[in-house]
Coordinates of N, CA, C and O in Angstrom, one line a residue:
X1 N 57.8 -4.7 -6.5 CA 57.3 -3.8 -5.5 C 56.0 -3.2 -6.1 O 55.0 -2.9 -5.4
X2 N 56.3 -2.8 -7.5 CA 54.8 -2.0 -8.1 C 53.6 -2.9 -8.2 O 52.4 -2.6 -8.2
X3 N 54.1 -4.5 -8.3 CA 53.0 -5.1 -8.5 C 52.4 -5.7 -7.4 O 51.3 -6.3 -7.4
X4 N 53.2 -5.5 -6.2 CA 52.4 -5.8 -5.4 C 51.5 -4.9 -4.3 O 50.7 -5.4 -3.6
X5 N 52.0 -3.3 -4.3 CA 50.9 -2.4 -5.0 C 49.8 -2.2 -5.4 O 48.8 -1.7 -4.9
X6 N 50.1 -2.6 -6.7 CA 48.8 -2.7 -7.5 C 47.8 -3.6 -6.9 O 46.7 -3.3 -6.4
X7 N 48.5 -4.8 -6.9 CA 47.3 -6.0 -6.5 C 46.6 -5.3 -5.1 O 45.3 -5.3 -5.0
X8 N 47.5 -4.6 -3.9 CA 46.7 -4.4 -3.0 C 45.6 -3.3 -3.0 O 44.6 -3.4 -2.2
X9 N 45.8 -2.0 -4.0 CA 44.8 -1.3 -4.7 C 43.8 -1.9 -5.0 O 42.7 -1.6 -4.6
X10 N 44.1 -3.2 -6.2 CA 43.3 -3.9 -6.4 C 42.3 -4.3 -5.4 O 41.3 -3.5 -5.3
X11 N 42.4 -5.4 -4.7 CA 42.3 -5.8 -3.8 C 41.4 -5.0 -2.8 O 40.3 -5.4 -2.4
X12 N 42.0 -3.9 -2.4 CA 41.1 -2.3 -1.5 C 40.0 -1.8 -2.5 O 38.9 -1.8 -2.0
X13 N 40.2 -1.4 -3.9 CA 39.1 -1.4 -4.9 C 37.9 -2.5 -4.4 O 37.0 -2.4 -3.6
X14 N 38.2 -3.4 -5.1 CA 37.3 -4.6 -4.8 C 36.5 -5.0 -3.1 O 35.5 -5.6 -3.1
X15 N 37.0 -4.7 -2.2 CA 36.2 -4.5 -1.2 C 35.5 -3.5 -0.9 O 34.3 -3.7 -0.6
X16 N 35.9 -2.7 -0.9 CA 35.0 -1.3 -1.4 C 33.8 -1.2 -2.2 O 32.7 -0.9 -1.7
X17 N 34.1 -1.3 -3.3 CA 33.3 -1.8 -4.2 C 32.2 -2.9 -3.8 O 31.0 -2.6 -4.1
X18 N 32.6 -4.0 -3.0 CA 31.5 -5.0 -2.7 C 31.1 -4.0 -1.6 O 30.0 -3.6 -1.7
X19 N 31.7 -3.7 -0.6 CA 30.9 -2.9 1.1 C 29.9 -2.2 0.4 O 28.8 -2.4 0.8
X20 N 30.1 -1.4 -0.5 CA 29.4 -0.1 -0.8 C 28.5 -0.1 -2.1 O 28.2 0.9 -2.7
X21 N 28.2 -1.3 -2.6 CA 27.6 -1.4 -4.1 C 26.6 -2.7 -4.0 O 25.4 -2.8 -3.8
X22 N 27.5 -3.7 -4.2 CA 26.8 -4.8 -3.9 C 26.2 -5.7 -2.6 O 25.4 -6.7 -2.5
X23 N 26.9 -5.1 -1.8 CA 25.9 -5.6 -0.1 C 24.4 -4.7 -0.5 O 23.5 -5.1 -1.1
X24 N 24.6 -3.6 0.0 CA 23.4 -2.7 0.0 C 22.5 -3.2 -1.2 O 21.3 -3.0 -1.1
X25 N 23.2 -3.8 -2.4 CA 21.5 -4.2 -3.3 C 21.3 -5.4 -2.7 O 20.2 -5.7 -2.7
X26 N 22.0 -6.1 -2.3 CA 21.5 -7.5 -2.1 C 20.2 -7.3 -0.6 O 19.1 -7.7 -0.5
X27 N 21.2 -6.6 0.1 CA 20.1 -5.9 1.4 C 18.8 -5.5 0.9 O 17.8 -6.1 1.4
X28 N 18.6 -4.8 0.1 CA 17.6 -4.2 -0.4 C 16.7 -5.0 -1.0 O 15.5 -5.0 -0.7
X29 N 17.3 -5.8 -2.2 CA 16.7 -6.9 -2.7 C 15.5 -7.8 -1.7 O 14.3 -7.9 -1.7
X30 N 16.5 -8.3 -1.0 CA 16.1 -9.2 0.3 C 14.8 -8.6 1.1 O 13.8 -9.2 1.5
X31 N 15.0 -7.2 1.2 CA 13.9 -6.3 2.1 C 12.7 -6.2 1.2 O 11.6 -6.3 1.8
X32 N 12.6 -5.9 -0.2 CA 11.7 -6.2 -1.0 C 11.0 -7.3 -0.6 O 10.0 -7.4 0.0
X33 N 12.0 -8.9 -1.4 CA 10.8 -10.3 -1.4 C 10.3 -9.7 0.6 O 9.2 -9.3 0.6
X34 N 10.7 -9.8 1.3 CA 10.3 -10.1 2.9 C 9.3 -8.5 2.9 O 8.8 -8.1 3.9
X35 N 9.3 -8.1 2.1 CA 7.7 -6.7 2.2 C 7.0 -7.2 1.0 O 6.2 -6.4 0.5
X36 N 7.2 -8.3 0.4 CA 6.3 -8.9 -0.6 C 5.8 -10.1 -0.3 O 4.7 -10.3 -0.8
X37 N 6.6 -11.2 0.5 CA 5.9 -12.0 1.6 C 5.0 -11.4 2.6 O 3.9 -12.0 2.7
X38 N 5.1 -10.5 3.3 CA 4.6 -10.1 4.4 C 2.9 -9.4 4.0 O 1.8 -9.6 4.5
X39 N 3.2 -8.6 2.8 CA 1.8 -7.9 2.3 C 0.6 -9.6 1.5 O -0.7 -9.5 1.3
X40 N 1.4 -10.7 1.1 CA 0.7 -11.4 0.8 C 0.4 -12.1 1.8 O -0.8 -12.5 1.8
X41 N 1.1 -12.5 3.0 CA 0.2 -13.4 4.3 C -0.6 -12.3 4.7 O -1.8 -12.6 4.9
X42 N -0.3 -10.8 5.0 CA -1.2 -10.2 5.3 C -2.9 -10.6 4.3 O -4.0 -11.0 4.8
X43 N -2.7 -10.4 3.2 CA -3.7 -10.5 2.0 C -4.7 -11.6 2.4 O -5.9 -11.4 2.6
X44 N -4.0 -12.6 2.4 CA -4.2 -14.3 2.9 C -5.6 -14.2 4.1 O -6.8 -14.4 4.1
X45 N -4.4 -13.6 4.9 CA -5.0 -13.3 6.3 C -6.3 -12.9 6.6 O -7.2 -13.3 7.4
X46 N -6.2 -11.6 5.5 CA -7.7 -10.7 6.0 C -8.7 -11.0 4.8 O -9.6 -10.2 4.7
X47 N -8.7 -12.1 3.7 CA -9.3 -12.6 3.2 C -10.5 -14.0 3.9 O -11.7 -14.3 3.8
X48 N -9.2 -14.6 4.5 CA -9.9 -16.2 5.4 C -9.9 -15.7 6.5 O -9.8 -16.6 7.4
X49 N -9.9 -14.4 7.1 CA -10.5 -14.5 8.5 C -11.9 -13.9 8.4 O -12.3 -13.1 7.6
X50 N -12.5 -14.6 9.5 CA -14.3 -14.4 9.5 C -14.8 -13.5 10.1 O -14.4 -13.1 11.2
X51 N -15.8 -12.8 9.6 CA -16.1 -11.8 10.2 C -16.4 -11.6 12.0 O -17.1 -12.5 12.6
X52 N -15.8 -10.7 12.6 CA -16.2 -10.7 14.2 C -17.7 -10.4 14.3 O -18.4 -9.9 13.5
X53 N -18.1 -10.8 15.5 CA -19.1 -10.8 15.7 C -19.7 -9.4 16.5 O -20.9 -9.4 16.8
X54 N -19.0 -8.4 16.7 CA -18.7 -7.1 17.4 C -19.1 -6.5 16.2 O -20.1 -5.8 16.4
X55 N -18.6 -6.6 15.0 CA -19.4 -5.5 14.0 C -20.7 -5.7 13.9 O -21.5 -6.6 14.0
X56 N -21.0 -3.5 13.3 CA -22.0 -3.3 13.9 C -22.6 -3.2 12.2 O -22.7 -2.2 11.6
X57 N -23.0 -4.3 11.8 CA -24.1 -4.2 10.5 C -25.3 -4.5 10.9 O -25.6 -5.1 11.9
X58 N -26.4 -3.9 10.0 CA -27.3 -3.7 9.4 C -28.3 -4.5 8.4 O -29.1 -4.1 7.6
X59 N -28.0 -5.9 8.8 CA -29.2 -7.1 7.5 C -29.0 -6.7 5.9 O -28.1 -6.1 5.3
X60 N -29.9 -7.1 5.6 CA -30.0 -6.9 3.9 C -29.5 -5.5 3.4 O -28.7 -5.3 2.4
X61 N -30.2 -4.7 4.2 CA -30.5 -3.3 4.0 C -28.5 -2.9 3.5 O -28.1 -2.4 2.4
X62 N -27.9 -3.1 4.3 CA -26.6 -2.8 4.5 C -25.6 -3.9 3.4 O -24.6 -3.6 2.9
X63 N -26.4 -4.9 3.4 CA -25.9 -5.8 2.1 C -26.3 -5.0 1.4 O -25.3 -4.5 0.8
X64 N -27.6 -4.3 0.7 CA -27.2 -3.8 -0.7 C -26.5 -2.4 -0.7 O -26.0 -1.9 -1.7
X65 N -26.5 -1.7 0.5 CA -25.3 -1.2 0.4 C -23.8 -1.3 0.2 O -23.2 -0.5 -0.5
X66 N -23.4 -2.4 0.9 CA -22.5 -2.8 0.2 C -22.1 -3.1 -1.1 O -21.2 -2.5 -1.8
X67 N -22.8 -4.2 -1.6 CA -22.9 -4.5 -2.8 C -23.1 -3.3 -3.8 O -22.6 -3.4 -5.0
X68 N -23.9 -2.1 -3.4 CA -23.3 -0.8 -4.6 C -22.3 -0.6 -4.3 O -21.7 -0.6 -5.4
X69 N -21.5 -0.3 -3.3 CA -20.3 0.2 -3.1 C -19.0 -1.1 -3.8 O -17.8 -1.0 -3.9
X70 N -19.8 -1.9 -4.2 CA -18.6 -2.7 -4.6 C -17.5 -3.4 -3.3 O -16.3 -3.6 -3.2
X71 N -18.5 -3.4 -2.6 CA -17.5 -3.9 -1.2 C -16.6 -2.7 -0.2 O -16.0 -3.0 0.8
X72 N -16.6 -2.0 -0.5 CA -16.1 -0.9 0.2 C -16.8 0.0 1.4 O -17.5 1.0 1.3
X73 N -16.6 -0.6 2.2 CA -17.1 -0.6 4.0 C -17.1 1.0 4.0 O -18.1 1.5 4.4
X74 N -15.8 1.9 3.5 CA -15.4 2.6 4.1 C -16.2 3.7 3.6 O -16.5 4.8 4.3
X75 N -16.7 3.5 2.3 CA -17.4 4.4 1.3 C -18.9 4.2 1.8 O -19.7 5.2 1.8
X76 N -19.4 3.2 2.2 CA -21.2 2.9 3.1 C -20.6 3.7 4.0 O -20.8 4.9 3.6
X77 N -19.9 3.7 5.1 CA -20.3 4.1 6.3 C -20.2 5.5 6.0 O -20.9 6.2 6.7
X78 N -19.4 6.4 4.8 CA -19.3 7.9 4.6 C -20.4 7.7 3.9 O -20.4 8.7 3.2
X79 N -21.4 7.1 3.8 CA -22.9 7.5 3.0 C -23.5 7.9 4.3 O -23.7 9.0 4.6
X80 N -23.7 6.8 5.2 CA -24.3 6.6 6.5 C -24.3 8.3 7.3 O -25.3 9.1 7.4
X81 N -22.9 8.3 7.8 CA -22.4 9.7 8.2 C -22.8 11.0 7.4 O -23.1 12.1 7.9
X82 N -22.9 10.7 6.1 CA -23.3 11.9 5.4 C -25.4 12.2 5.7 O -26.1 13.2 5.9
X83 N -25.8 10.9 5.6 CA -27.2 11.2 6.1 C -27.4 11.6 6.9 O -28.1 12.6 6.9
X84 N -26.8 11.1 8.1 CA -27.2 11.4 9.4 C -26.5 13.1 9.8 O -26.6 13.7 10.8
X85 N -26.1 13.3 9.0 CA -25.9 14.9 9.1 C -26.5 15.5 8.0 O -26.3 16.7 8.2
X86 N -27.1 15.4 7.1 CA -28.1 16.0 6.9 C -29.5 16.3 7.3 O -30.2 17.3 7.1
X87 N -29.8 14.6 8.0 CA -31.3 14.4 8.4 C -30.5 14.3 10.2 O -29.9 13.2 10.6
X88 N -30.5 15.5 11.0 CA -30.5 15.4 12.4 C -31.2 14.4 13.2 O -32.4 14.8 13.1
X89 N -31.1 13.3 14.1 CA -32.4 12.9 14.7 C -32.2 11.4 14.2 O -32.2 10.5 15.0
X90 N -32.1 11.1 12.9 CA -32.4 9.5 12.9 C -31.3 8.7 13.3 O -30.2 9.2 13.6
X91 N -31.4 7.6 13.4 CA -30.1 6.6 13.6 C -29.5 5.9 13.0 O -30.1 5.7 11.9
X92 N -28.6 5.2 13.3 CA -27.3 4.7 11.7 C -28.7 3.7 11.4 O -29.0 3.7 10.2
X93 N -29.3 3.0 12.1 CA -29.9 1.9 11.4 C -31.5 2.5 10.5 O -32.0 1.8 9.7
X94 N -31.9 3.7 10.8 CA -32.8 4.5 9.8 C -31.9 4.7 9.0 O -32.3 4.3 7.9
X95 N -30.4 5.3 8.9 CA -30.1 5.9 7.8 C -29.9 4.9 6.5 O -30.3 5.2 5.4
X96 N -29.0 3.7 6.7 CA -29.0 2.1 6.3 C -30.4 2.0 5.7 O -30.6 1.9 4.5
X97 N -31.3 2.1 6.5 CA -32.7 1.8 5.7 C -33.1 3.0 4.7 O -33.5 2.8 3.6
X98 N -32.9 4.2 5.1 CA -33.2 5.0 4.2 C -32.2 5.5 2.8 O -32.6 6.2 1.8
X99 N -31.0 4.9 3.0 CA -30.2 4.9 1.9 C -30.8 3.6 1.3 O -31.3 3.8 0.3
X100 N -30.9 2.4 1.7 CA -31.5 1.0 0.8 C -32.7 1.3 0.2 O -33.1 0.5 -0.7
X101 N -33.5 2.4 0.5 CA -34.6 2.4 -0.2 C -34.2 3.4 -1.5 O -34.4 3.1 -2.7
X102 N -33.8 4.2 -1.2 CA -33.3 5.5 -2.3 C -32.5 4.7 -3.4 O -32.7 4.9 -4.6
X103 N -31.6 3.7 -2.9 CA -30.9 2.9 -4.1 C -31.6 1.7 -4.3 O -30.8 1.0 -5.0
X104 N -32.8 1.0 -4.1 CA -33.8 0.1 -4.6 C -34.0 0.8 -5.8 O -33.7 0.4 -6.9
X105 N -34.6 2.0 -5.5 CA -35.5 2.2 -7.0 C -34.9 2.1 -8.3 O -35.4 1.6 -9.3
X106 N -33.4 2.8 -8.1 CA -32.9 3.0 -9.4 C -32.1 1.3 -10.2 O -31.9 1.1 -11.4
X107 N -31.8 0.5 -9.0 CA -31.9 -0.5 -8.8 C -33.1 -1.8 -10.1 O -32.9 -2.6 -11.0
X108 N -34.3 -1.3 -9.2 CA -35.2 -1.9 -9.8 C -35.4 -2.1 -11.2 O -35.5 -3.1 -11.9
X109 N -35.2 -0.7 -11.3 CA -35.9 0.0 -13.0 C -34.4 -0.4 -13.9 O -34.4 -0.2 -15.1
X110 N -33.5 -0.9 -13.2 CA -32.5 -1.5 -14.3 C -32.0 -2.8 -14.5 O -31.0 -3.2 -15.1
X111 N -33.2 -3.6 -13.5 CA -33.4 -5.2 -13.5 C -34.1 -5.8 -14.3 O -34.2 -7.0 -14.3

């Protein structure tokens, strides 16, 4: 009678144990690789897709903008915004040009 008891303790331990220990990592596990798949097709994605034709750039001028910024869109357009509220009146495509000339020079003199 004691031992069969025990085994069913046993037995209630060990399901327990797996419901509440080892499902939940395996769950977890699982949700990692599938948010580590997902951030690399994203990656994939916005690497080989081409630029739209709706964006609003600026020629060369905005290329060497970029190219100081090291590719960072988000850091040109807070230059852009920061001119155009200093200098009231001009427009994103003056300010593009007047930021491309301000970083030409220093530019130059270290080519």
């Amino acid at each position: 009678m004691f031992a069969w008891f025990a085994l069913s303790a046993l037995l209630v331990f060990a399901a327990l144990y797996w419901l509440f220990f080892v499902k939940p990592a395996q769950q977890r596990a699982s949700a990692k690789a599938a948010a580590r798949a997902g951030t690399a097709r994203r990656a994939v994605y916005a690497q080989t897709q081409a630029l739209q034709h709706d964006v609003h750039l600026t020629g060369p001028a905005y290329g060497a903008l970029l190219r100081l910024a090291r590719g960072d869109r988000q850091k040109v357009e807070f230059w852009i915004i920061e001119v155009q509220r200093q200098m009231p009146g001009h427009t994103r495509s003056d300010a593009i040009a007047l930021l491309a000339e301000r970083t030409a020079v220093p530019m130059a003199a270290t080519a």
